[in-house]
Amino acid sequence: MKNYIAAILSLALVGCASVDYSQIEKSTAQVDYVSHERSGDKSINVSFNYAIDNFSNVENLYGCTLHYLTKTGFTVLIEKQGYYQKACEFNAASGQATMQWKIFLNEDDESKMKGFTHPLQAQIRLTQKTASNNQSATIIGSSALFVISK
């Protein structure tokens, strides 16, 4: 009986072991039918359809972020310094996703707005983890640019 319990516990521990994301084949993704609406002054709700080719059913493998076009390129606004922020995670090869994302559209917040293009343009990017830390991910697909109105 002790051996039986030990075997079950060891199998459970193996199942909980961390995933080597670098060994998972890279997927590609399509993002379309993007719609968005303001949710108060500092956030928006974004909905979109997605399809991930070569989908791997691994927990926390895929995510999405909202990137804003600035005068020097794209940026993603992160609330906590040093943390990779995912707005959504995917557990199916295709479907519809909705996310809420913080934005700065208040004209009074000049320090954050100076670097942005006007009108404010954004893009949804789907990502795939490449390492077990939360900051290593690669872009596997993105939407067309869309304008966020004030």
PDB file of C-alpha atoms in Angstrom:
ATOM      1  CA  MET A   1       0.000   0.000   0.000  1.00  0.00           C
ATOM      2  CA  LYS A   2       2.862   2.395   0.844  1.00  0.00           C
ATOM      3  CA  ASN A   3       4.447   1.765  -2.559  1.00  0.00           C
ATOM      4  CA  TYR A   4       1.132   2.432  -4.277  1.00  0.00           C
ATOM      5  CA  ILE A   5       0.719   5.785  -2.492  1.00  0.00           C
ATOM      6  CA  ALA A   6       4.342   6.731  -3.198  1.00  0.00           C
ATOM      7  CA  ALA A   7       3.870   5.950  -6.894  1.00  0.00           C
ATOM      8  CA  ILE A   8       0.735   8.107  -7.114  1.00  0.00           C
ATOM      9  CA  LEU A   9       2.437  10.996  -5.301  1.00  0.00           C
ATOM     10  CA  SER A  10       5.463  10.856  -7.589  1.00  0.00           C
ATOM     11  CA  LEU A  11       3.214  10.892 -10.673  1.00  0.00           C
ATOM     12  CA  ALA A  12       1.357  13.895  -9.279  1.00  0.00           C
ATOM     13  CA  LEU A  13       4.630  15.739  -8.694  1.00  0.00           C
ATOM     14  CA  VAL A  14       5.825  14.988 -12.232  1.00  0.00           C
ATOM     15  CA  GLY A  15       2.533  16.403 -13.567  1.00  0.00           C
ATOM     16  CA  CYS A  16       3.124  19.614 -11.593  1.00  0.00           C
ATOM     17  CA  ALA A  17       6.681  20.057 -12.841  1.00  0.00           C
ATOM     18  CA  SER A  18       7.362  23.250 -14.741  1.00  0.00           C
ATOM     19  CA  VAL A  19       6.953  23.228 -18.504  1.00  0.00           C
ATOM     20  CA  ASP A  20       9.978  23.834 -20.732  1.00  0.00           C
ATOM     21  CA  TYR A  21       8.333  26.399 -23.021  1.00  0.00           C
ATOM     22  CA  SER A  22      11.437  26.634 -25.211  1.00  0.00           C
ATOM     23  CA  GLN A  23      10.789  23.065 -26.417  1.00  0.00           C
ATOM     24  CA  ILE A  24       7.256  23.809 -27.676  1.00  0.00           C
ATOM     25  CA  GLU A  25       6.999  24.442 -31.402  1.00  0.00           C
ATOM     26  CA  LYS A  26       6.177  28.063 -32.224  1.00  0.00           C
ATOM     27  CA  SER A  27       2.605  28.777 -33.299  1.00  0.00           C
ATOM     28  CA  THR A  28       1.230  31.495 -35.556  1.00  0.00           C
ATOM     29  CA  ALA A  29      -1.997  33.407 -35.013  1.00  0.00           C
ATOM     30  CA  GLN A  30      -4.520  35.605 -36.773  1.00  0.00           C
ATOM     31  CA  VAL A  31      -6.475  38.385 -35.063  1.00  0.00           C
ATOM     32  CA  ASP A  32      -9.507  40.028 -36.670  1.00  0.00           C
ATOM     33  CA  TYR A  33     -12.928  41.581 -36.037  1.00  0.00           C
ATOM     34  CA  VAL A  34     -11.553  43.923 -33.390  1.00  0.00           C
ATOM     35  CA  SER A  35     -14.064  46.125 -31.577  1.00  0.00           C
ATOM     36  CA  HIS A  36     -13.550  48.349 -28.573  1.00  0.00           C
ATOM     37  CA  GLU A  37     -15.371  50.697 -26.242  1.00  0.00           C
ATOM     38  CA  ARG A  38     -14.238  53.057 -23.544  1.00  0.00           C
ATOM     39  CA  SER A  39     -14.752  51.993 -19.952  1.00  0.00           C
ATOM     40  CA  GLY A  40     -14.357  55.176 -17.943  1.00  0.00           C
ATOM     41  CA  ASP A  41     -11.483  57.602 -18.505  1.00  0.00           C
ATOM     42  CA  LYS A  42      -8.553  55.234 -18.172  1.00  0.00           C
ATOM     43  CA  SER A  43      -9.483  51.856 -19.633  1.00  0.00           C
ATOM     44  CA  ILE A  44     -11.091  50.243 -22.656  1.00  0.00           C
ATOM     45  CA  ASN A  45     -12.772  46.923 -23.292  1.00  0.00           C
ATOM     46  CA  VAL A  46     -11.522  45.212 -26.455  1.00  0.00           C
ATOM     47  CA  SER A  47     -13.083  42.181 -28.164  1.00  0.00           C
ATOM     48  CA  PHE A  48     -11.623  40.235 -31.065  1.00  0.00           C
ATOM     49  CA  ASN A  49     -11.640  36.895 -32.837  1.00  0.00           C
ATOM     50  CA  TYR A  50      -8.485  34.806 -32.955  1.00  0.00           C
ATOM     51  CA  ALA A  51      -7.189  31.605 -34.537  1.00  0.00           C
ATOM     52  CA  ILE A  52      -3.939  29.945 -33.449  1.00  0.00           C
ATOM     53  CA  ASP A  53      -2.298  27.590 -35.949  1.00  0.00           C
ATOM     54  CA  ASN A  54      -0.238  24.733 -34.515  1.00  0.00           C
ATOM     55  CA  PHE A  55      -2.028  25.188 -31.181  1.00  0.00           C
ATOM     56  CA  SER A  56      -0.498  23.424 -28.150  1.00  0.00           C
ATOM     57  CA  ASN A  57      -2.818  22.740 -25.225  1.00  0.00           C
ATOM     58  CA  VAL A  58      -0.371  23.884 -22.532  1.00  0.00           C
ATOM     59  CA  GLU A  59      -1.604  26.005 -19.634  1.00  0.00           C
ATOM     60  CA  ASN A  60      -0.447  29.655 -19.684  1.00  0.00           C
ATOM     61  CA  LEU A  61       1.324  29.241 -23.047  1.00  0.00           C
ATOM     62  CA  TYR A  62      -0.581  31.919 -24.983  1.00  0.00           C
ATOM     63  CA  GLY A  63      -1.549  35.444 -24.029  1.00  0.00           C
ATOM     64  CA  CYS A  64      -2.358  38.809 -25.517  1.00  0.00           C
ATOM     65  CA  THR A  65      -1.335  42.400 -24.954  1.00  0.00           C
ATOM     66  CA  LEU A  66      -2.487  45.761 -26.241  1.00  0.00           C
ATOM     67  CA  HIS A  67       0.285  47.872 -27.759  1.00  0.00           C
ATOM     68  CA  TYR A  68       0.070  51.596 -28.479  1.00  0.00           C
ATOM     69  CA  LEU A  69       1.819  53.359 -31.328  1.00  0.00           C
ATOM     70  CA  THR A  70       4.210  56.033 -30.099  1.00  0.00           C
ATOM     71  CA  LYS A  71       6.495  58.413 -31.969  1.00  0.00           C
ATOM     72  CA  THR A  72       9.376  55.964 -31.541  1.00  0.00           C
ATOM     73  CA  GLY A  73       7.501  52.683 -32.151  1.00  0.00           C
ATOM     74  CA  PHE A  74       5.134  50.476 -30.185  1.00  0.00           C
ATOM     75  CA  THR A  75       4.828  50.360 -26.422  1.00  0.00           C
ATOM     76  CA  VAL A  76       2.693  48.513 -23.926  1.00  0.00           C
ATOM     77  CA  LEU A  77       1.580  50.322 -20.788  1.00  0.00           C
ATOM     78  CA  ILE A  78       2.310  48.192 -17.748  1.00  0.00           C
ATOM     79  CA  GLU A  79       0.865  49.095 -14.377  1.00  0.00           C
ATOM     80  CA  LYS A  80       3.586  47.434 -12.278  1.00  0.00           C
ATOM     81  CA  GLN A  81       7.177  48.034 -13.295  1.00  0.00           C
ATOM     82  CA  GLY A  82       9.100  44.894 -14.176  1.00  0.00           C
ATOM     83  CA  TYR A  83       6.116  42.594 -14.697  1.00  0.00           C
ATOM     84  CA  TYR A  84       4.968  41.244 -18.033  1.00  0.00           C
ATOM     85  CA  GLN A  85       1.225  41.875 -18.110  1.00  0.00           C
ATOM     86  CA  LYS A  86      -1.089  39.569 -20.041  1.00  0.00           C
ATOM     87  CA  ALA A  87      -4.623  40.690 -20.603  1.00  0.00           C
ATOM     88  CA  CYS A  88      -5.945  37.296 -21.628  1.00  0.00           C
ATOM     89  CA  GLU A  89      -4.985  33.660 -21.928  1.00  0.00           C
ATOM     90  CA  PHE A  90      -6.151  31.134 -24.492  1.00  0.00           C
ATOM     91  CA  ASN A  91      -7.108  27.515 -23.947  1.00  0.00           C
ATOM     92  CA  ALA A  92      -8.619  26.864 -27.388  1.00  0.00           C
ATOM     93  CA  ALA A  93      -7.216  27.083 -30.913  1.00  0.00           C
ATOM     94  CA  SER A  94      -9.798  29.678 -31.956  1.00  0.00           C
ATOM     95  CA  GLY A  95     -12.588  31.770 -30.559  1.00  0.00           C
ATOM     96  CA  GLN A  96     -13.455  35.213 -29.303  1.00  0.00           C
ATOM     97  CA  ALA A  97     -11.613  37.013 -26.526  1.00  0.00           C
ATOM     98  CA  THR A  98     -12.392  40.108 -24.477  1.00  0.00           C
ATOM     99  CA  MET A  99      -9.974  42.078 -22.373  1.00  0.00           C
ATOM    100  CA  GLN A 100      -9.905  45.258 -20.343  1.00  0.00           C
ATOM    101  CA  TRP A 101      -6.774  47.375 -20.650  1.00  0.00           C
ATOM    102  CA  LYS A 102      -5.547  50.530 -18.939  1.00  0.00           C
ATOM    103  CA  ILE A 103      -4.994  53.535 -21.197  1.00  0.00           C
ATOM    104  CA  PHE A 104      -4.163  57.194 -20.728  1.00  0.00           C
ATOM    105  CA  LEU A 105      -6.464  59.421 -22.757  1.00  0.00           C
ATOM    106  CA  ASN A 106      -6.733  62.240 -20.289  1.00  0.00           C
ATOM    107  CA  GLU A 107      -5.254  65.421 -21.805  1.00  0.00           C
ATOM    108  CA  ASP A 108      -4.188  66.513 -18.306  1.00  0.00           C
ATOM    109  CA  ASP A 109      -1.743  63.611 -18.105  1.00  0.00           C
ATOM    110  CA  GLU A 110       0.726  65.305 -20.466  1.00  0.00           C
ATOM    111  CA  SER A 111       3.821  63.418 -19.322  1.00  0.00           C
ATOM    112  CA  LYS A 112       2.398  60.106 -20.543  1.00  0.00           C
ATOM    113  CA  MET A 113       0.685  61.533 -23.641  1.00  0.00           C
ATOM    114  CA  LYS A 114       3.675  63.395 -25.140  1.00  0.00           C
ATOM    115  CA  GLY A 115       5.197  60.335 -26.758  1.00  0.00           C
ATOM    116  CA  PHE A 116       1.984  58.989 -28.289  1.00  0.00           C
ATOM    117  CA  THR A 117       0.793  59.535 -31.824  1.00  0.00           C
ATOM    118  CA  HIS A 118      -2.522  61.301 -32.286  1.00  0.00           C
ATOM    119  CA  PRO A 119      -5.080  60.033 -32.918  1.00  0.00           C
ATOM    120  CA  LEU A 120      -4.147  57.252 -30.512  1.00  0.00           C
ATOM    121  CA  GLN A 121      -3.576  54.013 -32.426  1.00  0.00           C
ATOM    122  CA  ALA A 122      -3.333  50.530 -30.967  1.00  0.00           C
ATOM    123  CA  GLN A 123      -2.772  46.927 -31.959  1.00  0.00           C
ATOM    124  CA  ILE A 124      -3.572  43.600 -30.277  1.00  0.00           C
ATOM    125  CA  ARG A 125      -0.688  41.133 -30.197  1.00  0.00           C
ATOM    126  CA  LEU A 126      -0.947  37.443 -29.382  1.00  0.00           C
ATOM    127  CA  THR A 127       2.087  36.017 -27.629  1.00  0.00           C
ATOM    128  CA  GLN A 128       3.556  32.622 -26.866  1.00  0.00           C
ATOM    129  CA  LYS A 129       5.800  31.962 -23.870  1.00  0.00           C
ATOM    130  CA  THR A 130       9.357  30.961 -24.683  1.00  0.00           C
ATOM    131  CA  ALA A 131      10.666  30.435 -21.139  1.00  0.00           C
ATOM    132  CA  SER A 132       9.240  29.673 -17.720  1.00  0.00           C
ATOM    133  CA  ASN A 133       9.650  33.233 -16.446  1.00  0.00           C
ATOM    134  CA  ASN A 134       6.760  35.601 -17.104  1.00  0.00           C
ATOM    135  CA  GLN A 135       8.786  38.067 -19.169  1.00  0.00           C
ATOM    136  CA  SER A 136       9.875  35.821 -22.074  1.00  0.00           C
ATOM    137  CA  ALA A 137       7.324  35.654 -24.857  1.00  0.00           C
ATOM    138  CA  THR A 138       7.332  36.040 -28.619  1.00  0.00           C
ATOM    139  CA  ILE A 139       4.679  37.653 -30.796  1.00  0.00           C
ATOM    140  CA  ILE A 140       2.854  35.064 -32.908  1.00  0.00           C
ATOM    141  CA  GLY A 141       0.202  37.315 -34.476  1.00  0.00           C
ATOM    142  CA  SER A 142      -1.255  40.811 -34.380  1.00  0.00           C
ATOM    143  CA  SER A 143      -4.277  42.783 -35.443  1.00  0.00           C
ATOM    144  CA  ALA A 144      -4.340  45.697 -37.832  1.00  0.00           C
ATOM    145  CA  LEU A 145      -3.901  49.105 -36.222  1.00  0.00           C
ATOM    146  CA  PHE A 146      -7.104  50.621 -34.888  1.00  0.00           C
ATOM    147  CA  VAL A 147      -7.853  54.111 -33.564  1.00  0.00           C
ATOM    148  CA  ILE A 148      -8.949  54.654 -29.970  1.00  0.00           C
ATOM    149  CA  SER A 149     -11.117  57.738 -29.883  1.00  0.00           C
ATOM    150  CA  LYS A 150     -11.159  60.170 -27.001  1.00  0.00           C
TER     151      LYS A 150
END
